[in-house]
Coordinates of C-alpha atoms in Angstrom, one line a residue:
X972 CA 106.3 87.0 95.1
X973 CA 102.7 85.9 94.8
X974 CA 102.0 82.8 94.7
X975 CA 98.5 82.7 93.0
X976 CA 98.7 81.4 89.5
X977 CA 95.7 81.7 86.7
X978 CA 95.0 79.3 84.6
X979 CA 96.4 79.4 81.2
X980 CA 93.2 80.1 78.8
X981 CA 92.6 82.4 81.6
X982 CA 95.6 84.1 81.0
X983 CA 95.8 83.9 77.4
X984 CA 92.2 86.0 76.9
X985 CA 93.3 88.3 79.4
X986 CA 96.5 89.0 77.6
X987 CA 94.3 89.3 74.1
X988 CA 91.8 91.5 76.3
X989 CA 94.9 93.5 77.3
X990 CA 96.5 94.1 73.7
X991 CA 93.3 95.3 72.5
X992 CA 92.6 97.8 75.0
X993 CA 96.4 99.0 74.7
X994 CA 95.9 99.2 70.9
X995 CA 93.0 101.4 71.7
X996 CA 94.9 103.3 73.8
X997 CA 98.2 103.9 72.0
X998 CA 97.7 102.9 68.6
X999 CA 98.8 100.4 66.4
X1000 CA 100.9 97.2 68.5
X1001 CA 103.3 97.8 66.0
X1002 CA 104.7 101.1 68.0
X1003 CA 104.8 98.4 70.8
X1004 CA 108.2 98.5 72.7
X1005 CA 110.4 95.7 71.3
X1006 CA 108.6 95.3 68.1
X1007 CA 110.0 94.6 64.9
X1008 CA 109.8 98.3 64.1
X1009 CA 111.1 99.9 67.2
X1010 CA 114.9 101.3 67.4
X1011 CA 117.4 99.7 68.7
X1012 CA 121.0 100.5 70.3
X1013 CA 123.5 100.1 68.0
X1014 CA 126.2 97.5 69.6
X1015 CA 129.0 98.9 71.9
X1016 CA 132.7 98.7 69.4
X1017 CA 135.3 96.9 71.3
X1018 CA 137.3 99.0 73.1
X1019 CA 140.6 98.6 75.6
X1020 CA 140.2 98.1 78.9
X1021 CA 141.7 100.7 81.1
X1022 CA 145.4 100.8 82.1
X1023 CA 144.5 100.8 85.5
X1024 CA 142.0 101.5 88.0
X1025 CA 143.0 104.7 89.2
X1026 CA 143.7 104.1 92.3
X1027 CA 144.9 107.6 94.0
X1028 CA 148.0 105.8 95.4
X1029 CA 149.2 103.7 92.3
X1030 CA 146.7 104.5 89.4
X1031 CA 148.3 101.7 87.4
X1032 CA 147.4 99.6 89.6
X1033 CA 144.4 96.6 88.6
X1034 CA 143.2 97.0 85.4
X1035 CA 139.8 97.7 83.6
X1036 CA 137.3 95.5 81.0
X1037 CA 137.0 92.4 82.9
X1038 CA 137.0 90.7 86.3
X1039 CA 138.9 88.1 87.4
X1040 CA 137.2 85.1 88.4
X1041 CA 140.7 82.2 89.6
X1042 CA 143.9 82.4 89.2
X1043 CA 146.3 79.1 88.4
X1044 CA 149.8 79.2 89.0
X1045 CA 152.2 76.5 88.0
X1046 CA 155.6 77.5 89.3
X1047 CA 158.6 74.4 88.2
X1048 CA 160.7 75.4 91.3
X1049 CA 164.4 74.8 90.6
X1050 CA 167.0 75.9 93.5
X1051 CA 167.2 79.3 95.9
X1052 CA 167.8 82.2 93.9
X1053 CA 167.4 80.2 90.3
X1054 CA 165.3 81.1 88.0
X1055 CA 162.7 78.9 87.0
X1056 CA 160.1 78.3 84.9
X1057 CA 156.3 79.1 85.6
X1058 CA 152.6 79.4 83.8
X1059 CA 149.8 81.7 84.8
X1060 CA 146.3 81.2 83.7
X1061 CA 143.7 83.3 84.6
X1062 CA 140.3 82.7 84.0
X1063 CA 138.5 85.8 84.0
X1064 CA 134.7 87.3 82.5
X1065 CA 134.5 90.3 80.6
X1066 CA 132.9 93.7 81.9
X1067 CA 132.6 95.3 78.4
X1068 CA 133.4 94.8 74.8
X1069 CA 137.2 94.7 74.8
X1070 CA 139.5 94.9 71.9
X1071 CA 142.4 94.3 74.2
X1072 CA 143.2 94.5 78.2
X1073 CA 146.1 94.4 80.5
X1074 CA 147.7 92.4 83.7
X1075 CA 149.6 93.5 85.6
X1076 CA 153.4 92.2 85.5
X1077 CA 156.6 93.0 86.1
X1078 CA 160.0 91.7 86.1
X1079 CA 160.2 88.7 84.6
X1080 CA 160.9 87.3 81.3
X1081 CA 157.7 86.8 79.0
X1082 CA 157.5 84.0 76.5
X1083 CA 153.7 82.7 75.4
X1084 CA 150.6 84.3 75.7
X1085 CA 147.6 82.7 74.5
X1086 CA 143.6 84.0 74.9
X1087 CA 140.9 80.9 74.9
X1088 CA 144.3 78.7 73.5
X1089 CA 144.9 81.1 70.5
X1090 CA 148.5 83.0 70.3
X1091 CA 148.0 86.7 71.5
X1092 CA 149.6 89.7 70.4
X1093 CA 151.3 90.8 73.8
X1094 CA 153.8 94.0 74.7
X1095 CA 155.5 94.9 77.6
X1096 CA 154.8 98.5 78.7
X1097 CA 156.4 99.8 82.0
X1098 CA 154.4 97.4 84.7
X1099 CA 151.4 96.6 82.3
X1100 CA 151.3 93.2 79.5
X1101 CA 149.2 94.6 77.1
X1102 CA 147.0 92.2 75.6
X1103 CA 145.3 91.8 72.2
X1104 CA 143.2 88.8 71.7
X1105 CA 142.9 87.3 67.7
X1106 CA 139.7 88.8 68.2
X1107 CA 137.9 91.2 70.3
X1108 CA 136.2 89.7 73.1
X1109 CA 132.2 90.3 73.9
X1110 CA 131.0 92.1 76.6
X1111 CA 129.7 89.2 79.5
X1112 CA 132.2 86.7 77.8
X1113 CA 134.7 84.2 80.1
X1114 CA 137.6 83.8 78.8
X1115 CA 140.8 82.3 79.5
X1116 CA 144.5 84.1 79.6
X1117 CA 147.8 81.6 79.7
X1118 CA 151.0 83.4 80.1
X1119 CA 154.1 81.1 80.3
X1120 CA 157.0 83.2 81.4
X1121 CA 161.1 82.6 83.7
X1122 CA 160.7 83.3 86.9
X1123 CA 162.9 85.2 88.9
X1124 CA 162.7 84.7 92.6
X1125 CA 165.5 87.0 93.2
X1126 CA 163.2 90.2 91.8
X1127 CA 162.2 92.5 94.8
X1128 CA 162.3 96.1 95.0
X1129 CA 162.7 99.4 97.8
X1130 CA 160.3 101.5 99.7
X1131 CA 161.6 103.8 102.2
X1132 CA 159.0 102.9 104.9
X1133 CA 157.8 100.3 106.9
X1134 CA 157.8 97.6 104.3
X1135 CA 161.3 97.9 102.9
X1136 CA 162.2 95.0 100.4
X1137 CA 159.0 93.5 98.9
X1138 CA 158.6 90.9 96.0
X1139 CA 160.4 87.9 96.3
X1140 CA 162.5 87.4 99.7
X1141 CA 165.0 84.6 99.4
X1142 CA 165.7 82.4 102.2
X1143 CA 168.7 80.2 102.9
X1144 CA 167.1 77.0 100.9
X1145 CA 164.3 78.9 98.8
X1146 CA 162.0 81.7 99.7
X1147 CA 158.6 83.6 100.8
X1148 CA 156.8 86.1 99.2
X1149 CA 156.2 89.7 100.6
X1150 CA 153.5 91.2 97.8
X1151 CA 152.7 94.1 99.9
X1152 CA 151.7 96.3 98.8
X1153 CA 151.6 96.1 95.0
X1154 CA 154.7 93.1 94.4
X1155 CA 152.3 90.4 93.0
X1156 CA 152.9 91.8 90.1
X1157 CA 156.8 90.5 90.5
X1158 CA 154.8 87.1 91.2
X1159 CA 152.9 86.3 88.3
X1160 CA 150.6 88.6 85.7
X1161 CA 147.3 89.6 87.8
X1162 CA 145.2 92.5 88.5
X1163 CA 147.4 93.5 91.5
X1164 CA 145.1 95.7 93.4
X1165 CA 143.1 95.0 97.1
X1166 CA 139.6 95.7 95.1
X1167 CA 140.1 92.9 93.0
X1168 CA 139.8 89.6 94.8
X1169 CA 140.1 86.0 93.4
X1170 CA 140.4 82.6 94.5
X1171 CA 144.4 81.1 93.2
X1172 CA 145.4 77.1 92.9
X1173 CA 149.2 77.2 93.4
X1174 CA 150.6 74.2 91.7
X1175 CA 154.4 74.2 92.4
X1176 CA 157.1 71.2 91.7
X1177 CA 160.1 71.1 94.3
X1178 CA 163.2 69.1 94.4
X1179 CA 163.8 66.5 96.5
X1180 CA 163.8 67.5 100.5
X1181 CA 162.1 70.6 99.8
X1182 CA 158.4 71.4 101.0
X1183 CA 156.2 74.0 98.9
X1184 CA 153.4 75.6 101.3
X1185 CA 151.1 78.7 100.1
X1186 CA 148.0 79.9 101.9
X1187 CA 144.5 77.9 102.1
X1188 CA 144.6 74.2 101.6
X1189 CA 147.1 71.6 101.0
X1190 CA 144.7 69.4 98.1
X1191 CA 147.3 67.3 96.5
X1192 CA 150.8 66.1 97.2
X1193 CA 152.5 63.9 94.1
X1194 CA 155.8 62.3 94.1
X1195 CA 156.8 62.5 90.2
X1196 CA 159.2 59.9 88.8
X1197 CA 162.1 61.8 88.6
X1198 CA 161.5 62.5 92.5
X1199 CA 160.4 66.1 92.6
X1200 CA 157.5 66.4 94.4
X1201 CA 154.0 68.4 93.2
X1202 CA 151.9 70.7 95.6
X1203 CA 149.1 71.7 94.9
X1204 CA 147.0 74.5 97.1
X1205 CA 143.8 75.8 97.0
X1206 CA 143.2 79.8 98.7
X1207 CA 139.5 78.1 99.2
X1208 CA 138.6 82.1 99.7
X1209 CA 139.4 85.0 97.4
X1210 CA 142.1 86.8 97.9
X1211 CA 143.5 90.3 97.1
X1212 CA 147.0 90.0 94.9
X1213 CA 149.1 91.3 98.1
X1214 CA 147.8 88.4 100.5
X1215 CA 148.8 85.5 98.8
X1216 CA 151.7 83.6 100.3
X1217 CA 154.1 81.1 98.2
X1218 CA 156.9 79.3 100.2
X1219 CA 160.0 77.1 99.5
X1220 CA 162.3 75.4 102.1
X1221 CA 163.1 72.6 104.7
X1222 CA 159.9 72.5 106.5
X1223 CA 158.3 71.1 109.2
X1224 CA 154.4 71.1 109.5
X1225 CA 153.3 71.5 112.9
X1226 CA 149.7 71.0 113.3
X1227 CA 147.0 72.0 116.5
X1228 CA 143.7 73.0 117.1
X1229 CA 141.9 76.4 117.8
X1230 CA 139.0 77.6 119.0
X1231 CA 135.9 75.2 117.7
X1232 CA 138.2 72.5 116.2
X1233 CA 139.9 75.3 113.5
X1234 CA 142.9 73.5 112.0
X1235 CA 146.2 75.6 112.7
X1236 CA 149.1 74.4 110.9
X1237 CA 152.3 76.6 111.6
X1238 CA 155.0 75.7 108.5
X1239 CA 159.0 76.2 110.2
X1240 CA 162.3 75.9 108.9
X1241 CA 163.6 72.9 110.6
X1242 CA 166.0 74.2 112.3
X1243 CA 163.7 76.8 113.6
X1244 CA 161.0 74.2 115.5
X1245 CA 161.9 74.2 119.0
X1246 CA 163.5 77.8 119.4
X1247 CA 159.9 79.2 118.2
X1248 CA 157.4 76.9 120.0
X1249 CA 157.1 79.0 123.4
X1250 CA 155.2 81.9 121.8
X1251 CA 153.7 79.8 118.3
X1252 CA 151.8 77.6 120.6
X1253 CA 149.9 81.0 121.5
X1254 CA 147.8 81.0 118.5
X1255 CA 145.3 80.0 120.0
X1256 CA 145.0 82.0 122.9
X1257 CA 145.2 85.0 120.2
X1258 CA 142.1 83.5 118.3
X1259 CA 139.8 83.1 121.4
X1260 CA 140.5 86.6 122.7
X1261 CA 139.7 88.3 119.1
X1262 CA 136.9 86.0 118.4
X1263 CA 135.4 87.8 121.8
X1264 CA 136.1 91.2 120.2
X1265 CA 135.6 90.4 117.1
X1266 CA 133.1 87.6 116.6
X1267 CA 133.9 84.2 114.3
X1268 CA 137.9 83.6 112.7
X1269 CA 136.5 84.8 109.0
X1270 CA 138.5 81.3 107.9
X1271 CA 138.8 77.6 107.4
X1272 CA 141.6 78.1 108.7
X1273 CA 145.1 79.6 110.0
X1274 CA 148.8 78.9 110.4
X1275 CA 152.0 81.0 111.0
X1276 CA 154.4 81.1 108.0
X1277 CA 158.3 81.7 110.1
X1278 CA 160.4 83.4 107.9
X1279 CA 164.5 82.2 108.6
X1280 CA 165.0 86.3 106.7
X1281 CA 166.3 89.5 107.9
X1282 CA 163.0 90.9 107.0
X1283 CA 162.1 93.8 109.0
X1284 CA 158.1 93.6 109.3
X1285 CA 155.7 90.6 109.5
X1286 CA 152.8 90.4 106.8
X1287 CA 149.5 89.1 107.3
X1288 CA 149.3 86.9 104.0
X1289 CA 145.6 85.5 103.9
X1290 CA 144.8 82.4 106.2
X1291 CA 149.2 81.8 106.7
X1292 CA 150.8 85.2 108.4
X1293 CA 154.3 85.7 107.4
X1294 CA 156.5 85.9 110.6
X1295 CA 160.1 87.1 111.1
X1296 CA 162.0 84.5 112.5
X1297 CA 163.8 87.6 114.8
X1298 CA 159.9 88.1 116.2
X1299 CA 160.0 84.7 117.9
X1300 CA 163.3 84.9 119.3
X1301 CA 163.0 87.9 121.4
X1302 CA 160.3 88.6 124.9
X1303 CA 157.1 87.4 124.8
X1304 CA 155.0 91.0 124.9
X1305 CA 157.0 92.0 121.5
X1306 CA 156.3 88.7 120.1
X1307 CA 152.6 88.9 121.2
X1308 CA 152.5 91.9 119.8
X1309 CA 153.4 91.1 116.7
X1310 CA 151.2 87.5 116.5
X1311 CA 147.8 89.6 118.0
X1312 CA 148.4 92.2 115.2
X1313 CA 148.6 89.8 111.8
X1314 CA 146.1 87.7 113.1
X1315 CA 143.7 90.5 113.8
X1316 CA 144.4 91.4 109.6
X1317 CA 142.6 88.2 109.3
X1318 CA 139.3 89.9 110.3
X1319 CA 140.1 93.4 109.0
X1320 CA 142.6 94.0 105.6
X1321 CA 142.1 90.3 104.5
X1322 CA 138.3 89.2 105.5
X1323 CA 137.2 93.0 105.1
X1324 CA 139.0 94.5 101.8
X1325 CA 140.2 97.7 101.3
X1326 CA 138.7 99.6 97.8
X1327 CA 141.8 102.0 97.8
X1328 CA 145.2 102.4 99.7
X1329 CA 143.5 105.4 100.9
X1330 CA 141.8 103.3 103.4
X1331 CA 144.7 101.5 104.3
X1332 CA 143.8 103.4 107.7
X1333 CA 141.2 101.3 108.3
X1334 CA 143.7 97.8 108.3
X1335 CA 146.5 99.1 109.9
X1336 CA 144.9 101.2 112.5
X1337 CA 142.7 98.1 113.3
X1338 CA 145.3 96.0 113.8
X1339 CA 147.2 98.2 115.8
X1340 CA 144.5 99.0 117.8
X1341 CA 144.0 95.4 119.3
X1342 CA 147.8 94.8 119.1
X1343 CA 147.7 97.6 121.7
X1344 CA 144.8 96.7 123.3
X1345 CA 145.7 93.2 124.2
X1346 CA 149.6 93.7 125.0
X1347 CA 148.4 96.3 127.6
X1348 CA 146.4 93.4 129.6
X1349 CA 149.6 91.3 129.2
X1350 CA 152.5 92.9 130.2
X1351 CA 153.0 95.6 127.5
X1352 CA 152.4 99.6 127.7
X1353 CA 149.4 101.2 128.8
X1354 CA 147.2 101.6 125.8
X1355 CA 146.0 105.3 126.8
X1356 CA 150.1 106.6 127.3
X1357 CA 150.8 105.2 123.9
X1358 CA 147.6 106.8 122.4
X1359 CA 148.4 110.2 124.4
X1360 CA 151.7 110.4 122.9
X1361 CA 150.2 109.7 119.7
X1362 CA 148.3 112.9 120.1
X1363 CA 151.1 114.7 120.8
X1364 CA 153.0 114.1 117.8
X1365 CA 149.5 113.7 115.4
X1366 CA 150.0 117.4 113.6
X1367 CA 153.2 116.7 112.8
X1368 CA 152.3 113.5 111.2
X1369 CA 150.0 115.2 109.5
X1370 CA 152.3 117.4 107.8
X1371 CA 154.8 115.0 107.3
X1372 CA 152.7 111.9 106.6
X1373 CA 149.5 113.2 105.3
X1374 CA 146.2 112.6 106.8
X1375 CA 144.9 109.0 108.2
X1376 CA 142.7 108.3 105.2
X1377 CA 144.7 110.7 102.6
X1378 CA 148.4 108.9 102.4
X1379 CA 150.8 110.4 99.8
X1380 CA 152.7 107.2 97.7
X1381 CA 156.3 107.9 99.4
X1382 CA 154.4 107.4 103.0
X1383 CA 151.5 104.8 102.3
X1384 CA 153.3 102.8 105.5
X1385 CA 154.8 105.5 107.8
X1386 CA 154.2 106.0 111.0
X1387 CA 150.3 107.8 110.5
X1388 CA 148.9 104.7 109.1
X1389 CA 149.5 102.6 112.4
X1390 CA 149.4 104.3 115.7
X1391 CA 148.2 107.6 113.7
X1392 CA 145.5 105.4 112.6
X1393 CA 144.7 103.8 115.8
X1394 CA 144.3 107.0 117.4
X1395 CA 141.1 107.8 115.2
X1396 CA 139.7 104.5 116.6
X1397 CA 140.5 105.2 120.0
X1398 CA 139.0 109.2 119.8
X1399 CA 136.0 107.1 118.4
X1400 CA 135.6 105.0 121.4
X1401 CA 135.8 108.0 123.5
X1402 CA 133.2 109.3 121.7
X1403 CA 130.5 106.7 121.6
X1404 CA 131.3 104.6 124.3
X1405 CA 133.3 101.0 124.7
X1406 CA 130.2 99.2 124.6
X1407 CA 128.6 101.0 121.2
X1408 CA 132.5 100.8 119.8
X1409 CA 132.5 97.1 120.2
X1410 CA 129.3 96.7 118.4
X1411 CA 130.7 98.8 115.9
X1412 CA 133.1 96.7 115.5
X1413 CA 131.2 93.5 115.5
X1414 CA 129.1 95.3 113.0
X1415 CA 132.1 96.0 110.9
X1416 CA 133.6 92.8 109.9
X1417 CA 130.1 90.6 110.4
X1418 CA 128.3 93.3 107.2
X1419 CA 131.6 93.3 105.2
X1420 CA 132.5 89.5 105.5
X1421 CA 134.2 88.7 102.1
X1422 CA 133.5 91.9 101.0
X1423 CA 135.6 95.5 100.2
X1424 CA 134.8 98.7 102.1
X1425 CA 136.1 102.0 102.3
X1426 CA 136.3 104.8 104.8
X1427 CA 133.0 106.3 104.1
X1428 CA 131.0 102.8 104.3
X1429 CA 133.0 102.9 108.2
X1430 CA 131.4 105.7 109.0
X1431 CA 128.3 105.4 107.8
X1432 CA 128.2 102.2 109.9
X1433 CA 129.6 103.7 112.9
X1434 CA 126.6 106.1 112.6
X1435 CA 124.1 103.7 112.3
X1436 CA 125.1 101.2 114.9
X1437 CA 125.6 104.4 116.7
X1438 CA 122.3 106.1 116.1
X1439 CA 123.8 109.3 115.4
X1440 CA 125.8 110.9 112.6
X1441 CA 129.6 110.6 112.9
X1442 CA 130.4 111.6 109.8
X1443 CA 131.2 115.4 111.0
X1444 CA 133.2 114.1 114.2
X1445 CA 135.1 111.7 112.3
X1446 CA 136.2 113.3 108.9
X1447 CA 138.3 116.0 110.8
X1448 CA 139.9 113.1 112.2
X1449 CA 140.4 111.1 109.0
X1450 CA 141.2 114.3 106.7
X1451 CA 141.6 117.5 108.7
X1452 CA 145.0 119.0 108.9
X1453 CA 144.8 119.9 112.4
X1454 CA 144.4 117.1 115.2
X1455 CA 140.5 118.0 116.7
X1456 CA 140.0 117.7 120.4
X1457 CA 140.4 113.9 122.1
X1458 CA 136.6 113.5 123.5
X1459 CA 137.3 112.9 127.7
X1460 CA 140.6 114.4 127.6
X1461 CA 140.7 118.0 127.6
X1462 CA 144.6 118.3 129.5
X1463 CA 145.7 116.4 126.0
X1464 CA 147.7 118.5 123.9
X1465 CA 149.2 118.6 120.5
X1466 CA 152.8 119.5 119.9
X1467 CA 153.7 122.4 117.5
X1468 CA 154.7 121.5 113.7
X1469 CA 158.5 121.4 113.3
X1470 CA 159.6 122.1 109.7

């Protein structure tokens, strides 16, 4: 901007000078954009927000007219399996004039809600609370929703793929939570969907000899006068709906260091401490070798969140990955494996959003690929047999699993979006080169640091830390429903479909 300023009579006959020349010009001032006499717009009419954002996986899923800006979450924990009661209030700003809007919630028992402290009108419809405020809210306007609600930690449902049970996961003396991929909504009312990201302050009361952890930062701990105890945690970051991490149980707290002083705190069921330390303590081996790859840890910090479950897969719930307890009771390179690939979700699925489960390609396949990469320099399979094989079977994924970056509902986590995934990156790398991949890749989750991207914003990076356009070798890759020549490898071949 300039910085040279005229005076102000200066200005004031050279504004006069400049009506009267425009008055020549165009006529009377009165014509004059924003005169008394020029049109205006009529005001937008309230209208409901949409039902749901349209994702193609789950088009339910999020809602329209309004963006959420914190969540808090009061949870009155009772015992395992229990219900309980709980409050969610989420402070949010309007996106247009609404004359009523949804959250997302689902299966638990409503009792209050309330807009800016007035009673709401409020219906249950499938997975959506339908709102509508005493009176319709302005376009621009914050606003505050309070839902008082039971609780029901032993809500959880199915999917026949890698996730299996999600929702609430009991454990022996409490539980974790496993939103993935849309079970927040099991949780507490929220706009469950990775696009929409907001910070959440988990305020939960426990019985005596019971700890309460969830991800970010423990920011108060108050011992009541009955003798529960109150936790409060702040994310510190956004978060999408599907990374945040609540858990109840016998705990110990066992705190290190990482790379440049980053606090690690690893929360284990007592009885769990010792039998999980050999591979734990690796954490911050992991960090180092991934900050190399990938540049800075995205947060204030991390910890590993053991799970004493029979859940089948980890989850890399923001700044606290949930771990299997049976993942750190086995050998070290299926242990590793399992650490280097939650921990790399903190750069790429958490730090970097994805804007639909379309580009859940983009996490997976990144996390597998330096889950594979760094097992193979320490004791695990070679990274280009297990990428070759991958090849081999690719067309049949295709059919059976869809595309990398086009995943049917029934197959969002089957085996495509993982070492089908991976195999995009690696064809990638053969393309350009392992020193242009890495600054890809550095490029990647430096530019979208705390933000949301999706598979065309990859590729249009790729091309421009590249210097050349990628977009026609890579969306045969991504879409195509044949598997294209693997650049460098002409002898690889692609098994016929079966079925």
């Amino acid at each position: 901007m300039s910085t040279f300023r005229t005076p102000r009579r200066r200005a004031c006959l050279a504004l006069a000078a400049a009506i009267t020349v425009a008055a020549a010009l165009t006529g009377p001032v009165s014509q004059a954009v924003g005169s008394p006499s020029a049109p205006t717009s009529p005001p937008v009419a309230p209208s409901p927000g949409a039902q749901g954002l349209g994702d193609p996986i789950f088009p339910l899923d999020g809602n329209g007219g309004y963006k959420v800006n914190r969540y808090f979450l009061d949870f009155d924990w009772q015992a395992p399996r229990t219900p309980f009661e709980a409050a969610a209030t989420v402070k949010a700003t309007t996106t247009q004039a609404l004359s009523r809007f949804d959250l997302d919630f689902a299966g638990n028992t409503l009792h209050t809600v309330t807009v800016d402290g007035t009673t709401a009108k409020a219906v249950r419809d499938g997975d959506e609370l339908v709102i509508t405020p005493a009176k319709p809210l302005a376009k621009g306007k914050s606003f505050t929703v309070k839902v008082t609600y039971t609780a029901d930690p032993t809500q959880m449902r199915h999917r026949d793929d890698a996730i299996e049970d999600y929702g609430w996961i009991p454990t022996p003396d409490g539980t974790v939570l496993y939103p993935q991929p849309n079970g927040a909504k099991m949780i507490f009312p929220s706009n469950d969907h990775p696009s929409q990201r907001a910070p959440i302050t988990f305020r939960i009361t426990t019985p005596p000899g019971l700890t309460a952890v969830a991800g970010g930062e423990l920011t108060g701990r108050a011992e009541q006068a009955d003798g529960r105890v109150k936790w409060t945690y702040d994310s510190e970051q956004p978060l999408a709906t599907q990374l945040a991490q609540l858990a109840i149980g016998r705990f110990t707290f066992v705190d290190s260091t990482g790379p440049h002083g980053l606090p690690i705190r690893d929360v284990v069921p007592d009885d769990l401490v010792a039998p999980t330390e050999q591979y734990r303590k690796l954490t911050a081996e992991h960090l180092a070798w991934l900050e190399e790859r990938l540049g800075p840890y995205p947060f204030n910090r991390y910890g590993l969140l053991v799970g004493d479950t029979d859940l089948g897969v980890a989850l890399e719930t923001q700044t606290l990955s949930l771990i299997p307890k049976a993942d750190l009771l086995g050998d070290r390179v299926g242990a590793e494996r399992n650490l280097v690939h939650e921990l790399t979700h903190q750069w790429t699925g958490d730090s970097v959003g994805i804007k639909t489960w379309s580009d859940l390609w983009l996490s997976e396949g990144h996390a597998r690929f330096y889950e594979r990469l760094y097992s193979e320099a320490h004791g695990g399979d070679s990274f280009e047999a297990t990428m070759k094989t991958a090849y081999a079977s690719h067309d049949q994924w295709r059919h059976d699993y869809g595309a990398p970056a086009e995943p049917t509902e029934p197959n969002l986590f089957k085996r495509m979006r993982y070492d089908g995934s991976t195999l995009v990156l690696y064809a990638l790398r053969e393309k350009v080169g392992q020193e242009t991949f890495g600054r890809i890749e550095r490029a990647w989750v430096t530019e979208y640091r705390g933000k949301i991207a999706g598979t065309q914003d990859y590729v249009d990076l790729a091309s421009k830390v590249a210097g050349q356009d990628l977009d026609g070798f890579l969306h045969p890759w991504l879409y195509g429903a044949k598997t294209p020549p693997m650049p460098d490898h002409p002898d690889w071949v692609v098994n016929p479909v079966q079925g």
